[in-house]
Amino acid sequence: MINEQDLESATGTTITTVFTVKALDLAGNDCGHPILSFLDDARFIDEAAANPSLSVLLVSQELAAATGEAVGDQVSIIVVDDPRWHFYTLHNFLAERNPSETEPTVIAPDARVHPSAHVAPFGVRIGSGATIEANATVLASSRIGDGAVIRAGAVIGTSGFEHKRTSRGVLSVVHDGETRIGPRAEVGSLTVVGRGFQRRHTIVGADSRLDCNVMIAHGSQLGERVFVAAGAVLAGSTEIGDDVWIGPGATLIDRVTVGAGARVGIGSVVFRAVDAGMQVLGNPARATTR
């Protein structure tokens, strides 16, 4: 649980409002439990007011009156000079206390780890029969499934591109999730699989195949038997169903979904959801016949 003492310790700001929440999240995300969030843009006041999970809201002095009127007594309003900085500084404070990074790494006795590979000494699990090839890097909070293969030069569990402009300068946001490579999945040479972010793990499902030079950004979740060809980029929190094919050089924007059995053609740029079984091609990607 998170309370006002955590916020004080993280930011150095005196907090007189007493509260307890389960998590931090964006103001519009209804996650089913009490959250603390921030608001620094009037466009999102109505979205925040409609969120039953919102319990505590960090706001600027300029937005305090309008926000308080919109959310009513159900939400505690805390006025701070820079809500974005306070929110992500608190996030970093909590993320850096992640207990999984202090647990010694465990490598199955029959796993094959090349002498030139780097495996973090804490927070990694490598399963039975897994292979980690030359110059691969496996960072903390990574889980490599039984029989999985990490090809030469791949990087598993790196922090993603998440930086915030604040009144106090650029704030880089600590990643706090896991990176899970499923059983018998293969990650190609020089491919990067980002670490999970804001409690959403990055997942590459069982028997999936990632080609060389693929980018899987933080929080993306791939189902089973997903094939991703060379040069493809999956931005943060994409959701890919089972048995999907993603062609060479394709780009999928953050939070886009692709249904089971769909095909994304070479060089396509996917801005909108792709239904199960659909084939799309082009920029922007549009449905085509098989």
mmCIF file of C-alpha atoms in Angstrom:
data_model
loop_
_atom_site.group_PDB
_atom_site.id
_atom_site.type_symbol
_atom_site.label_atom_id
_atom_site.label_comp_id
_atom_site.label_asym_id
_atom_site.label_seq_id
_atom_site.Cartn_x
_atom_site.Cartn_y
_atom_site.Cartn_z
ATOM 1 C CA MET A 1 0.000 0.000 0.000
ATOM 2 C CA ILE A 2 1.046 3.612 -0.639
ATOM 3 C CA ASN A 3 0.428 6.503 1.737
ATOM 4 C CA GLU A 4 1.237 10.152 2.375
ATOM 5 C CA GLN A 5 4.504 9.242 4.087
ATOM 6 C CA ASP A 6 5.760 7.637 0.877
ATOM 7 C CA LEU A 7 4.895 10.800 -1.046
ATOM 8 C CA GLU A 8 6.692 12.958 1.507
ATOM 9 C CA SER A 9 9.785 10.734 1.523
ATOM 10 C CA ALA A 10 9.964 10.629 -2.268
ATOM 11 C CA THR A 11 9.469 14.322 -2.991
ATOM 12 C CA GLY A 12 10.431 16.207 0.168
ATOM 13 C CA THR A 13 7.040 17.933 0.070
ATOM 14 C CA THR A 14 5.014 18.243 3.269
ATOM 15 C CA ILE A 15 1.720 16.390 2.792
ATOM 16 C CA THR A 16 -1.114 17.107 5.233
ATOM 17 C CA THR A 17 -3.696 14.869 3.541
ATOM 18 C CA VAL A 18 -3.830 11.370 5.029
ATOM 19 C CA PHE A 19 -4.465 8.641 2.450
ATOM 20 C CA THR A 20 -3.836 5.023 1.540
ATOM 21 C CA VAL A 21 -4.015 3.688 -2.018
ATOM 22 C CA LYS A 22 -3.044 0.432 -3.644
ATOM 23 C CA ALA A 23 -1.232 1.746 -6.732
ATOM 24 C CA LEU A 24 -0.264 4.664 -8.947
ATOM 25 C CA ASP A 25 -1.934 4.979 -12.334
ATOM 26 C CA LEU A 26 -3.115 7.477 -14.926
ATOM 27 C CA ALA A 27 -6.187 9.465 -13.987
ATOM 28 C CA GLY A 28 -8.441 7.823 -16.554
ATOM 29 C CA ASN A 29 -7.517 4.198 -15.824
ATOM 30 C CA ASP A 30 -10.188 2.279 -13.924
ATOM 31 C CA CYS A 31 -8.167 -0.617 -12.518
ATOM 32 C CA GLY A 32 -10.649 -1.761 -9.887
ATOM 33 C CA HIS A 33 -8.752 -0.579 -6.792
ATOM 34 C CA PRO A 34 -7.890 2.811 -5.227
ATOM 35 C CA ILE A 35 -5.184 4.725 -7.084
ATOM 36 C CA LEU A 36 -3.202 7.931 -6.786
ATOM 37 C CA SER A 37 -2.793 9.921 -9.992
ATOM 38 C CA PHE A 38 -1.956 13.398 -11.267
ATOM 39 C CA LEU A 39 -3.584 16.012 -13.472
ATOM 40 C CA ASP A 40 -1.830 18.901 -15.207
ATOM 41 C CA ASP A 41 -4.108 19.342 -18.209
ATOM 42 C CA ALA A 42 -7.710 20.563 -17.979
ATOM 43 C CA ARG A 43 -8.688 18.405 -20.964
ATOM 44 C CA PHE A 44 -8.628 15.318 -18.755
ATOM 45 C CA ILE A 45 -10.704 16.574 -15.837
ATOM 46 C CA ASP A 46 -13.908 14.887 -17.030
ATOM 47 C CA GLU A 47 -12.052 11.615 -17.614
ATOM 48 C CA ALA A 48 -10.707 11.724 -14.073
ATOM 49 C CA ALA A 49 -14.121 12.528 -12.639
ATOM 50 C CA ALA A 50 -15.597 9.454 -14.319
ATOM 51 C CA ASN A 51 -13.013 7.057 -12.880
ATOM 52 C CA PRO A 52 -14.313 5.183 -9.803
ATOM 53 C CA SER A 53 -10.800 3.938 -8.968
ATOM 54 C CA LEU A 54 -9.422 7.441 -8.476
ATOM 55 C CA SER A 55 -8.819 8.138 -4.791
ATOM 56 C CA VAL A 56 -6.053 10.768 -4.622
ATOM 57 C CA LEU A 57 -5.197 13.338 -7.266
ATOM 58 C CA LEU A 58 -2.134 15.575 -7.470
ATOM 59 C CA VAL A 59 -3.060 18.851 -9.189
ATOM 60 C CA SER A 60 -1.611 22.294 -9.799
ATOM 61 C CA GLN A 61 -3.002 25.362 -8.081
ATOM 62 C CA GLU A 62 -4.415 26.554 -11.407
ATOM 63 C CA LEU A 63 -6.544 23.415 -11.824
ATOM 64 C CA ALA A 64 -7.438 22.791 -8.192
ATOM 65 C CA ALA A 65 -10.825 24.530 -8.119
ATOM 66 C CA ALA A 66 -12.122 23.111 -11.393
ATOM 67 C CA THR A 67 -10.854 19.633 -10.591
ATOM 68 C CA GLY A 68 -12.279 19.631 -7.073
ATOM 69 C CA GLU A 69 -15.683 20.675 -8.380
ATOM 70 C CA ALA A 70 -15.623 17.901 -11.014
ATOM 71 C CA VAL A 71 -14.497 15.001 -8.833
ATOM 72 C CA GLY A 72 -16.362 15.962 -5.664
ATOM 73 C CA ASP A 73 -15.764 14.442 -2.246
ATOM 74 C CA GLN A 74 -14.880 11.008 -3.613
ATOM 75 C CA VAL A 75 -11.320 12.139 -4.444
ATOM 76 C CA SER A 76 -8.723 13.766 -2.184
ATOM 77 C CA ILE A 77 -7.098 16.717 -3.944
ATOM 78 C CA ILE A 78 -3.460 17.489 -3.132
ATOM 79 C CA VAL A 79 -2.115 20.730 -4.601
ATOM 80 C CA VAL A 80 1.563 20.667 -5.611
ATOM 81 C CA ASP A 81 3.727 22.883 -7.779
ATOM 82 C CA ASP A 82 4.357 20.241 -10.465
ATOM 83 C CA PRO A 83 1.936 17.270 -10.381
ATOM 84 C CA ARG A 84 3.765 15.354 -13.100
ATOM 85 C CA TRP A 85 7.122 15.608 -11.306
ATOM 86 C CA HIS A 86 5.611 14.570 -7.971
ATOM 87 C CA PHE A 87 3.787 11.595 -9.479
ATOM 88 C CA TYR A 88 6.757 10.143 -11.355
ATOM 89 C CA THR A 89 9.207 10.903 -8.565
ATOM 90 C CA LEU A 90 6.967 8.889 -6.257
ATOM 91 C CA HIS A 91 6.806 6.148 -8.893
ATOM 92 C CA ASN A 92 10.627 6.037 -9.066
ATOM 93 C CA PHE A 93 10.912 5.955 -5.281
ATOM 94 C CA LEU A 94 8.604 2.937 -5.093
ATOM 95 C CA ALA A 95 10.060 1.162 -8.136
ATOM 96 C CA GLU A 96 13.598 1.353 -6.817
ATOM 97 C CA ARG A 97 12.505 -0.672 -3.795
ATOM 98 C CA ASN A 98 11.488 -3.600 -6.027
ATOM 99 C CA PRO A 99 12.332 -6.729 -3.959
ATOM 100 C CA SER A 100 12.767 -8.981 -7.029
ATOM 101 C CA GLU A 101 16.023 -7.226 -7.896
ATOM 102 C CA THR A 102 17.618 -8.275 -4.609
ATOM 103 C CA GLU A 103 16.949 -11.997 -5.056
ATOM 104 C CA PRO A 104 19.949 -13.956 -6.345
ATOM 105 C CA THR A 105 19.756 -15.082 -9.969
ATOM 106 C CA VAL A 106 18.795 -18.720 -10.501
ATOM 107 C CA ILE A 107 20.014 -20.586 -13.603
ATOM 108 C CA ALA A 108 18.816 -24.147 -14.216
ATOM 109 C CA PRO A 109 21.683 -26.668 -14.125
ATOM 110 C CA ASP A 110 21.083 -27.755 -17.735
ATOM 111 C CA ALA A 111 20.746 -24.243 -19.173
ATOM 112 C CA ARG A 112 23.510 -23.247 -21.591
ATOM 113 C CA VAL A 113 24.929 -19.770 -20.962
ATOM 114 C CA HIS A 114 27.834 -18.672 -23.176
ATOM 115 C CA PRO A 115 30.846 -17.358 -21.212
ATOM 116 C CA SER A 116 30.621 -13.977 -22.976
ATOM 117 C CA ALA A 117 26.933 -13.487 -22.149
ATOM 118 C CA HIS A 118 25.996 -11.123 -19.324
ATOM 119 C CA VAL A 119 23.359 -12.318 -16.870
ATOM 120 C CA ALA A 120 22.539 -9.960 -14.016
ATOM 121 C CA PRO A 121 23.567 -11.455 -10.659
ATOM 122 C CA PHE A 122 20.203 -10.613 -9.107
ATOM 123 C CA GLY A 123 16.587 -10.898 -10.208
ATOM 124 C CA VAL A 124 16.932 -13.322 -13.160
ATOM 125 C CA ARG A 125 15.432 -16.785 -13.635
ATOM 126 C CA ILE A 126 16.644 -18.990 -16.492
ATOM 127 C CA GLY A 127 14.725 -22.210 -17.036
ATOM 128 C CA SER A 128 15.666 -25.758 -17.856
ATOM 129 C CA GLY A 129 17.258 -26.288 -21.272
ATOM 130 C CA ALA A 130 17.362 -22.566 -22.087
ATOM 131 C CA THR A 131 20.202 -21.208 -24.237
ATOM 132 C CA ILE A 132 21.843 -17.790 -23.852
ATOM 133 C CA GLU A 133 24.240 -17.207 -26.748
ATOM 134 C CA ALA A 134 27.431 -15.145 -27.027
ATOM 135 C CA ASN A 135 27.275 -11.479 -25.994
ATOM 136 C CA ALA A 136 23.582 -11.651 -25.097
ATOM 137 C CA THR A 137 22.479 -9.568 -22.096
ATOM 138 C CA VAL A 138 19.818 -10.657 -19.608
ATOM 139 C CA LEU A 139 19.006 -7.948 -17.075
ATOM 140 C CA ALA A 140 17.263 -7.970 -13.698
ATOM 141 C CA SER A 141 13.587 -8.970 -13.490
ATOM 142 C CA SER A 142 13.896 -11.177 -16.590
ATOM 143 C CA ARG A 143 12.319 -14.630 -16.709
ATOM 144 C CA ILE A 144 13.582 -16.988 -19.419
ATOM 145 C CA GLY A 145 11.338 -20.020 -19.880
ATOM 146 C CA ASP A 146 12.301 -23.656 -20.299
ATOM 147 C CA GLY A 147 13.920 -24.330 -23.654
ATOM 148 C CA ALA A 148 13.927 -20.674 -24.705
ATOM 149 C CA VAL A 149 16.763 -19.381 -26.895
ATOM 150 C CA ILE A 150 18.304 -15.919 -26.627
ATOM 151 C CA ARG A 151 20.502 -15.421 -29.708
ATOM 152 C CA ALA A 152 23.846 -13.641 -29.847
ATOM 153 C CA GLY A 153 23.795 -9.972 -28.927
ATOM 154 C CA ALA A 154 20.132 -9.819 -27.895
ATOM 155 C CA VAL A 155 19.166 -7.688 -24.884
ATOM 156 C CA ILE A 156 16.414 -8.837 -22.535
ATOM 157 C CA GLY A 157 14.879 -6.570 -19.891
ATOM 158 C CA THR A 158 16.333 -3.175 -20.726
ATOM 159 C CA SER A 159 14.535 -0.059 -19.489
ATOM 160 C CA GLY A 160 12.398 1.499 -22.195
ATOM 161 C CA PHE A 161 12.060 5.020 -23.556
ATOM 162 C CA GLU A 162 10.048 6.751 -20.850
ATOM 163 C CA HIS A 163 11.089 10.287 -19.940
ATOM 164 C CA LYS A 164 8.998 13.194 -18.670
ATOM 165 C CA ARG A 165 9.482 16.925 -19.159
ATOM 166 C CA THR A 166 8.861 18.676 -15.865
ATOM 167 C CA SER A 167 9.469 22.124 -14.391
ATOM 168 C CA ARG A 168 12.505 20.620 -12.661
ATOM 169 C CA GLY A 169 14.039 19.169 -15.787
ATOM 170 C CA VAL A 170 13.750 15.881 -17.646
ATOM 171 C CA LEU A 171 12.818 12.991 -15.357
ATOM 172 C CA SER A 172 13.613 9.449 -16.510
ATOM 173 C CA VAL A 173 11.049 6.962 -15.248
ATOM 174 C CA VAL A 174 12.206 3.749 -13.559
ATOM 175 C CA HIS A 175 10.824 0.523 -15.019
ATOM 176 C CA ASP A 176 9.290 -1.798 -12.457
ATOM 177 C CA GLY A 177 7.853 -4.804 -14.323
ATOM 178 C CA GLU A 178 9.223 -8.132 -15.479
ATOM 179 C CA THR A 179 10.324 -9.380 -18.892
ATOM 180 C CA ARG A 180 8.998 -12.871 -19.536
ATOM 181 C CA ILE A 181 10.239 -15.006 -22.409
ATOM 182 C CA GLY A 182 7.989 -18.048 -22.670
ATOM 183 C CA PRO A 183 8.943 -21.695 -23.001
ATOM 184 C CA ARG A 184 10.649 -22.587 -26.300
ATOM 185 C CA ALA A 185 10.452 -19.001 -27.555
ATOM 186 C CA GLU A 186 13.404 -17.646 -29.554
ATOM 187 C CA VAL A 187 14.755 -14.105 -29.519
ATOM 188 C CA GLY A 188 16.936 -13.243 -32.523
ATOM 189 C CA SER A 189 20.365 -11.644 -32.608
ATOM 190 C CA LEU A 190 20.503 -7.927 -31.724
ATOM 191 C CA THR A 191 16.820 -7.915 -30.823
ATOM 192 C CA VAL A 192 15.770 -5.871 -27.782
ATOM 193 C CA VAL A 193 12.911 -6.826 -25.472
ATOM 194 C CA GLY A 194 12.100 -4.029 -23.035
ATOM 195 C CA ARG A 195 11.306 -4.453 -19.387
ATOM 196 C CA GLY A 196 7.748 -4.251 -18.077
ATOM 197 C CA PHE A 197 6.476 -0.867 -16.980
ATOM 198 C CA GLN A 198 3.938 0.374 -14.437
ATOM 199 C CA ARG A 199 2.920 -3.107 -13.312
ATOM 200 C CA ARG A 200 2.429 -4.380 -16.870
ATOM 201 C CA HIS A 201 4.964 -7.113 -17.660
ATOM 202 C CA THR A 202 6.509 -7.537 -21.091
ATOM 203 C CA ILE A 203 5.650 -11.013 -22.379
ATOM 204 C CA VAL A 204 6.808 -13.070 -25.349
ATOM 205 C CA GLY A 205 4.575 -16.127 -25.379
ATOM 206 C CA ALA A 206 5.498 -19.786 -25.686
ATOM 207 C CA ASP A 207 6.898 -20.966 -29.040
ATOM 208 C CA SER A 208 7.052 -17.434 -30.418
ATOM 209 C CA ARG A 209 9.879 -16.380 -32.732
ATOM 210 C CA LEU A 210 11.502 -12.946 -32.886
ATOM 211 C CA ASP A 211 13.853 -12.371 -35.824
ATOM 212 C CA CYS A 212 17.038 -10.274 -35.721
ATOM 213 C CA ASN A 213 16.887 -6.516 -35.021
ATOM 214 C CA VAL A 214 13.345 -6.525 -33.635
ATOM 215 C CA MET A 215 12.243 -4.007 -30.975
ATOM 216 C CA ILE A 216 9.646 -5.113 -28.424
ATOM 217 C CA ALA A 217 8.967 -2.102 -26.201
ATOM 218 C CA HIS A 218 8.022 -2.070 -22.542
ATOM 219 C CA GLY A 219 4.752 -3.671 -21.539
ATOM 220 C CA SER A 220 4.059 -5.296 -24.904
ATOM 221 C CA GLN A 221 2.465 -8.704 -24.587
ATOM 222 C CA LEU A 222 2.716 -11.314 -27.333
ATOM 223 C CA GLY A 223 0.674 -14.503 -27.327
ATOM 224 C CA GLU A 224 1.847 -17.959 -28.276
ATOM 225 C CA ARG A 225 3.420 -18.854 -31.640
ATOM 226 C CA VAL A 226 3.759 -15.209 -32.680
ATOM 227 C CA PHE A 227 6.315 -14.648 -35.476
ATOM 228 C CA VAL A 228 7.926 -11.195 -35.764
ATOM 229 C CA ALA A 229 10.253 -10.667 -38.744
ATOM 230 C CA ALA A 230 13.428 -8.573 -38.934
ATOM 231 C CA GLY A 231 13.293 -4.850 -38.262
ATOM 232 C CA ALA A 232 9.762 -4.765 -36.844
ATOM 233 C CA VAL A 233 9.003 -2.325 -34.015
ATOM 234 C CA LEU A 234 6.274 -2.927 -31.456
ATOM 235 C CA ALA A 235 5.791 0.203 -29.365
ATOM 236 C CA GLY A 236 4.836 0.146 -25.703
ATOM 237 C CA SER A 237 1.932 -1.943 -24.391
ATOM 238 C CA THR A 238 0.963 -3.474 -27.718
ATOM 239 C CA GLU A 239 -1.241 -6.565 -27.386
ATOM 240 C CA ILE A 240 -0.658 -9.386 -29.880
ATOM 241 C CA GLY A 241 -2.851 -12.496 -30.033
ATOM 242 C CA ASP A 242 -1.778 -16.069 -30.690
ATOM 243 C CA ASP A 243 -0.480 -17.158 -34.114
ATOM 244 C CA VAL A 244 0.058 -13.631 -35.455
ATOM 245 C CA TRP A 245 2.577 -12.889 -38.231
ATOM 246 C CA ILE A 246 4.257 -9.461 -38.251
ATOM 247 C CA GLY A 247 6.262 -8.775 -41.399
ATOM 248 C CA PRO A 248 9.715 -7.215 -41.848
ATOM 249 C CA GLY A 249 9.947 -3.534 -40.997
ATOM 250 C CA ALA A 250 6.395 -3.239 -39.682
ATOM 251 C CA THR A 251 5.677 -0.636 -36.986
ATOM 252 C CA LEU A 252 2.871 -0.912 -34.443
ATOM 253 C CA ILE A 253 2.071 2.133 -32.315
ATOM 254 C CA ASP A 254 1.716 1.974 -28.545
ATOM 255 C CA ARG A 255 -1.316 0.201 -27.085
ATOM 256 C CA VAL A 256 -2.531 -1.129 -30.431
ATOM 257 C CA THR A 257 -4.074 -4.631 -30.449
ATOM 258 C CA VAL A 258 -3.744 -7.372 -33.060
ATOM 259 C CA GLY A 259 -6.151 -10.292 -32.878
ATOM 260 C CA ALA A 260 -5.277 -13.974 -33.070
ATOM 261 C CA GLY A 261 -4.217 -15.305 -36.471
ATOM 262 C CA ALA A 262 -3.855 -11.849 -38.058
ATOM 263 C CA ARG A 263 -1.078 -10.925 -40.515
ATOM 264 C CA VAL A 264 0.680 -7.562 -40.672
ATOM 265 C CA GLY A 265 2.415 -7.095 -44.020
ATOM 266 C CA ILE A 266 5.948 -5.920 -44.729
ATOM 267 C CA GLY A 267 6.611 -2.280 -43.832
ATOM 268 C CA SER A 268 3.086 -1.682 -42.548
ATOM 269 C CA VAL A 269 2.343 1.052 -40.004
ATOM 270 C CA VAL A 270 -0.463 -0.026 -37.690
ATOM 271 C CA PHE A 271 -2.377 2.781 -35.980
ATOM 272 C CA ARG A 272 -5.646 0.972 -35.242
ATOM 273 C CA ALA A 273 -6.721 -2.391 -33.863
ATOM 274 C CA VAL A 274 -6.431 -5.361 -36.223
ATOM 275 C CA ASP A 275 -9.202 -7.926 -35.874
ATOM 276 C CA ALA A 276 -8.532 -11.623 -35.475
ATOM 277 C CA GLY A 277 -7.726 -13.321 -38.773
ATOM 278 C CA MET A 278 -7.396 -10.032 -40.669
ATOM 279 C CA GLN A 279 -4.528 -9.245 -43.034
ATOM 280 C CA VAL A 280 -3.360 -5.626 -43.208
ATOM 281 C CA LEU A 281 -0.823 -3.835 -45.364
ATOM 282 C CA GLY A 282 0.398 -0.288 -45.994
ATOM 283 C CA ASN A 283 0.883 3.058 -44.255
ATOM 284 C CA PRO A 284 -1.507 3.440 -42.622
ATOM 285 C CA ALA A 285 -2.256 -0.298 -42.591
ATOM 286 C CA ARG A 286 -5.526 -1.318 -44.237
ATOM 287 C CA ALA A 287 -7.277 -4.630 -44.634
ATOM 288 C CA THR A 288 -6.352 -6.655 -47.718
ATOM 289 C CA THR A 289 -7.468 -9.982 -49.110
ATOM 290 C CA ARG A 290 -5.245 -12.993 -48.528
#
